[in-house]
Coordinates of C-alpha atoms in Angstrom, one line a residue:
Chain A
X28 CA 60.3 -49.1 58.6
X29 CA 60.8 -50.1 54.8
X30 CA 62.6 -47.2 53.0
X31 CA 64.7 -46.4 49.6
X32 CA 67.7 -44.6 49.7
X33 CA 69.1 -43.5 46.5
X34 CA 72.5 -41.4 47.6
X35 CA 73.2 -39.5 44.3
X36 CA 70.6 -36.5 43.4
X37 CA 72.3 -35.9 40.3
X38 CA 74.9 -37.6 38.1
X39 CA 76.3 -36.6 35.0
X40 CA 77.9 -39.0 32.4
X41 CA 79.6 -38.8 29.2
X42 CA 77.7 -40.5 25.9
X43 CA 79.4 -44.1 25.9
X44 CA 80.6 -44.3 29.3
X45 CA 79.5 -46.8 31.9
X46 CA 76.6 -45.9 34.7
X47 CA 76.1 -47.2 38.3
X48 CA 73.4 -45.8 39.9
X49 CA 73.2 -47.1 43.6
X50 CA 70.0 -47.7 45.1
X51 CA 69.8 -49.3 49.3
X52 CA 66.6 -50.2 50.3
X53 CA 65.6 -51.6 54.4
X54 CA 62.8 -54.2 54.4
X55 CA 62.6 -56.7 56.6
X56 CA 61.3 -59.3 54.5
X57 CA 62.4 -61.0 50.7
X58 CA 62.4 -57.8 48.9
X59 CA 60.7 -57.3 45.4
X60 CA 62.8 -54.6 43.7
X61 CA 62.3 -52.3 41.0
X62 CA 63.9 -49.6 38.7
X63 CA 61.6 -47.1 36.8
X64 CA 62.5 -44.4 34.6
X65 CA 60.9 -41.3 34.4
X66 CA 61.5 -38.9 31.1
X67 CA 60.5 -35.4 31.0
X68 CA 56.7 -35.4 30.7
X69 CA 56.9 -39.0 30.6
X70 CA 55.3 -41.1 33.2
X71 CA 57.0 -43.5 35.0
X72 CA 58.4 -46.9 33.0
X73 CA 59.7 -50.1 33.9
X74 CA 63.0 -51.3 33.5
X75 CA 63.4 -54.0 35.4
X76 CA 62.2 -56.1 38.6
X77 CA 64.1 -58.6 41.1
X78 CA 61.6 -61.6 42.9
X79 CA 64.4 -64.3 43.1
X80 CA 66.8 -66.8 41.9
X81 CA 69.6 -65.0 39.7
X82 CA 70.7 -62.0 41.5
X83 CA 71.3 -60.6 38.4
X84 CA 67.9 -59.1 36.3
X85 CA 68.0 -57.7 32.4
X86 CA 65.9 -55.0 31.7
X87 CA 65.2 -53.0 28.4
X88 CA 66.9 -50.5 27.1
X89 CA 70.5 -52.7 27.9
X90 CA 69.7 -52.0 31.8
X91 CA 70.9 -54.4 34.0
X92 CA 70.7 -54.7 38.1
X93 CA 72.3 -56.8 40.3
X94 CA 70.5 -58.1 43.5
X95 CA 73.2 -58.2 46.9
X96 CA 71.1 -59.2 49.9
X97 CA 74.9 -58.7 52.4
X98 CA 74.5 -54.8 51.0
X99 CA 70.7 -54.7 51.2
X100 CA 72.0 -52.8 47.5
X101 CA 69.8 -52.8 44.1
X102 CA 72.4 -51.1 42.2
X103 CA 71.9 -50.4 37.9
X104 CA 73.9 -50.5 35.8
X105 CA 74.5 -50.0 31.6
X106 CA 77.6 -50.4 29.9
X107 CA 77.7 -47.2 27.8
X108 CA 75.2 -44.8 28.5
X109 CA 73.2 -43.4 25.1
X110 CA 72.0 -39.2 25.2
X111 CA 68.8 -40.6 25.2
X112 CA 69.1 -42.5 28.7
X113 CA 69.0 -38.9 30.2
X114 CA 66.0 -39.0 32.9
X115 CA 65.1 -39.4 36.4
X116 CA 65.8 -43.1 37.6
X117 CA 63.5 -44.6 40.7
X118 CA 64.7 -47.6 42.5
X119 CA 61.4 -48.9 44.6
X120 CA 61.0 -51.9 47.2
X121 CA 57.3 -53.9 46.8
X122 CA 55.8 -53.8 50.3
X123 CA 53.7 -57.3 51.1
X124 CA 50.8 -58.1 53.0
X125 CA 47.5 -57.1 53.8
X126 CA 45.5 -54.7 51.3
X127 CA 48.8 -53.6 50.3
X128 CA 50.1 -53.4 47.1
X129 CA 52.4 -50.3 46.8
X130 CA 55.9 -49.3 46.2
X131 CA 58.0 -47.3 48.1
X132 CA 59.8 -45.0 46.1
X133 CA 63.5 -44.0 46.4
X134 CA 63.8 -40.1 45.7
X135 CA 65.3 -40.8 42.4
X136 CA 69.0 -40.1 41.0
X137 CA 68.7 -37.6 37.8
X138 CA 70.7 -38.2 35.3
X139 CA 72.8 -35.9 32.6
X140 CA 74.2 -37.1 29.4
X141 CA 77.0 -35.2 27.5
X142 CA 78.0 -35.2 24.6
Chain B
X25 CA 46.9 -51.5 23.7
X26 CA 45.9 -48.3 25.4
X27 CA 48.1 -47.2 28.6
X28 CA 46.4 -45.9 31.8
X29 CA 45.2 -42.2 31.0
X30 CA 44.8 -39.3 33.7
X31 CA 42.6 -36.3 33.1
X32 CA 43.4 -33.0 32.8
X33 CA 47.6 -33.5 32.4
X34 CA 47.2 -30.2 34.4
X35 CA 45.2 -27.9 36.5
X36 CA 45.8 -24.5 38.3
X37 CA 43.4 -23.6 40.5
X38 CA 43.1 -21.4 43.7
X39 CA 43.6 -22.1 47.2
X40 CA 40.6 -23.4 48.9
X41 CA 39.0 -24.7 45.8
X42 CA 38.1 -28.2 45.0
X43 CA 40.0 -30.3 42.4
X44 CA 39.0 -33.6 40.7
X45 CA 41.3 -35.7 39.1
X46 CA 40.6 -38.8 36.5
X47 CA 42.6 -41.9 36.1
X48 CA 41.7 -44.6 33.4
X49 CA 43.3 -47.9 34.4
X50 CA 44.6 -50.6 31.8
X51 CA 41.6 -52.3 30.9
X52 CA 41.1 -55.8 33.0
X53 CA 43.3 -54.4 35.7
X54 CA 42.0 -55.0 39.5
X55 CA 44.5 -53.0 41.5
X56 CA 44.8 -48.9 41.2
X57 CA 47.2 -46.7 42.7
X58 CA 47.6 -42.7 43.3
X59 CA 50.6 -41.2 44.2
X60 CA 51.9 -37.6 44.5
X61 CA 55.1 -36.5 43.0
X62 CA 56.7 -33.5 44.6
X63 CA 59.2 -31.5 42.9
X64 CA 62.1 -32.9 43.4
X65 CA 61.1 -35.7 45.6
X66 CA 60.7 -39.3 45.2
X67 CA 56.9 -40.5 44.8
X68 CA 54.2 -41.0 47.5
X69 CA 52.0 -43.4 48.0
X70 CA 48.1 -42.7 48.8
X71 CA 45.7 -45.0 48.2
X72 CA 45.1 -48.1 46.8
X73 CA 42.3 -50.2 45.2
X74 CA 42.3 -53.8 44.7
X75 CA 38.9 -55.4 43.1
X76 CA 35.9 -54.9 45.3
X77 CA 38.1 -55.3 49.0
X78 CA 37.9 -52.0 50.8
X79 CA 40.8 -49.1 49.4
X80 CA 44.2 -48.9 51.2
X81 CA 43.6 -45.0 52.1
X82 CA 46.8 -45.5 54.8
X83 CA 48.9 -42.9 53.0
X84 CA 46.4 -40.2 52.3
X85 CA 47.8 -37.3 53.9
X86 CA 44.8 -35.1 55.4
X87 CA 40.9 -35.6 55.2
X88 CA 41.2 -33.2 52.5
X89 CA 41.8 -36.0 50.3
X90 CA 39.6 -38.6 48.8
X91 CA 39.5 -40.9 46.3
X92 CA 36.6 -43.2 44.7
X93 CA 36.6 -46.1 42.2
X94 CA 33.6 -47.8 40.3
X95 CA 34.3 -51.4 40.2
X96 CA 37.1 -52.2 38.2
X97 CA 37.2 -49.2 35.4
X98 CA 38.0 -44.9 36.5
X99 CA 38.6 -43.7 39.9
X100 CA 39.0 -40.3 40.7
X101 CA 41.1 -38.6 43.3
X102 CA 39.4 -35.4 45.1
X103 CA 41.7 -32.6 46.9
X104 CA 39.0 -30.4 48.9
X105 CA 40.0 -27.0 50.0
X106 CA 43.1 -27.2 48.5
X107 CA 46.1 -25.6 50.0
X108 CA 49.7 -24.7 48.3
X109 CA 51.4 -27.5 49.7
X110 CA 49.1 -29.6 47.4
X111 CA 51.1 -28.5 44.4
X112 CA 52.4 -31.4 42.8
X113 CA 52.4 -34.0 39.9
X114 CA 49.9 -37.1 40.8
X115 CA 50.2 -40.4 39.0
X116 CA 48.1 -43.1 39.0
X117 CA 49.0 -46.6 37.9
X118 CA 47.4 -49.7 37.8
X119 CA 48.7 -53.1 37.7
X120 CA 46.9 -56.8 37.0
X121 CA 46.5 -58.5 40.3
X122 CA 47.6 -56.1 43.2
X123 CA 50.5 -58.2 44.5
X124 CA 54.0 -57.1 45.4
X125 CA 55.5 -59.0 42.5
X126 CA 52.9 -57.1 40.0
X127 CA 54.7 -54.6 37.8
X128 CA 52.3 -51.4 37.6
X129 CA 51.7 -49.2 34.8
X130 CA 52.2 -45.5 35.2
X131 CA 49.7 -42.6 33.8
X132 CA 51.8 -39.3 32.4
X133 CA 50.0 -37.9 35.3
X134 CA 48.1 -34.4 36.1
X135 CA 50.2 -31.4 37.4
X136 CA 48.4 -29.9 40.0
X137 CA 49.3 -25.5 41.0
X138 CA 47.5 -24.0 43.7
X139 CA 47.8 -20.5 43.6

């Protein structure tokens, strides 16, 4: 069955330090990947997506992923992490064929920002 | 130009009532999507429309739920008798073409309390 595992509920950072957030996914087929960000009464935005060629995908905001098929891993990452980066992060897998058209939604990695 | 819209951003009602919630898709978008949102949980998928084919209702969790859509514009999503459990946030998104690949645009969504 096609699932998102997103091992870390809650991550705290300090302002200017580097972020990993780790995302696994299982799908049997080419995965389409996504990261959304969700900010408090926000709804959900796009970051960034992975089809295929580079395995490496910009995103706004100075996001970037990086695609490893041998780790089934989706994992984003930022260089130095701003106050207003704090939110909830989604990683979500595109599930093909039929009527289908959905995501399926990690259970997101919240993430603090300190001064 | 104007993002997808949900109607009301929240309602509390009591158990056993009947709740109607309002999405308003992107303009010339085909595909629409609800999800629930649990606190603290990732998001769920429950239905999905895509043009005029028949609605993806595979993740619809009881035949409480319903959801209608005229042609291409509003759909809304219909929670009959509702129960506590039902509590939640539920976004709707819609995206151009359906596919896997599509990137889909998220509605601030309406929280739902059922006293």
């Amino acid at each position: 069955a096609q699932s998102v595992t997103q091992p870390d509920i809650h991550i705290t950072v300090s302002e200017g330090a580097s972020l990993e957030l780790r995302c696994n996914y299982s799908y049997g087929a080419t995965p389409y990947l996504f990261w959304y960000v969700q900010s408090p009464g926000q709804g959900l935005q796009l970051l960034l997506k992975y089809f295929s060629g580079d395995t490496l995908v910009q995103g706004i905001k100075g996001f970037e992923a990086e695609f490893k098929r041998s780790q089934s891993s989706f994992n984003l990452r930022k260089p130095s992490v701003h106050w207003s980066d704090a939110a909830e992060y989604f990683c979500a897998v595109g599930i093909y064929g039929g009527s289908q058209g959905n995501l399926i939604f990690g259970k997101g990695t919240k993430l603090s920002v300190k001064p | 130009g104007a993002g997808v819209s949900q109607s009301p951003s929240n309602k509390v009602t009591e158990k056993g009532k009947d709740v109607e919630l309002r999405c308003d898709p992107i303009s010339g978008h085909t595909a629409l999507y609800w999800y629930r949102q649990r606190l603290g949980q990732g998001l769920e998928f429950l239905i999905y429309f895509q043009g005029n084919s028949a609605p993806d209702k595979s993740g619809l969790p009881s035949d409480r739920f319903s959801a209608e859509r005229t042609g291409e514009s509003v759909s809304t999503l219909t929670i009959q008798r509702t129960q506590q459990e039902d509590s939640a946030v539920y976004l709707c998104a819609s995206s151009l073409t359906g596919g896997r690949a599509d990137t889909q645009y998220f509605g601030p969504g309406t929280r739902l309390t059922v006293l």
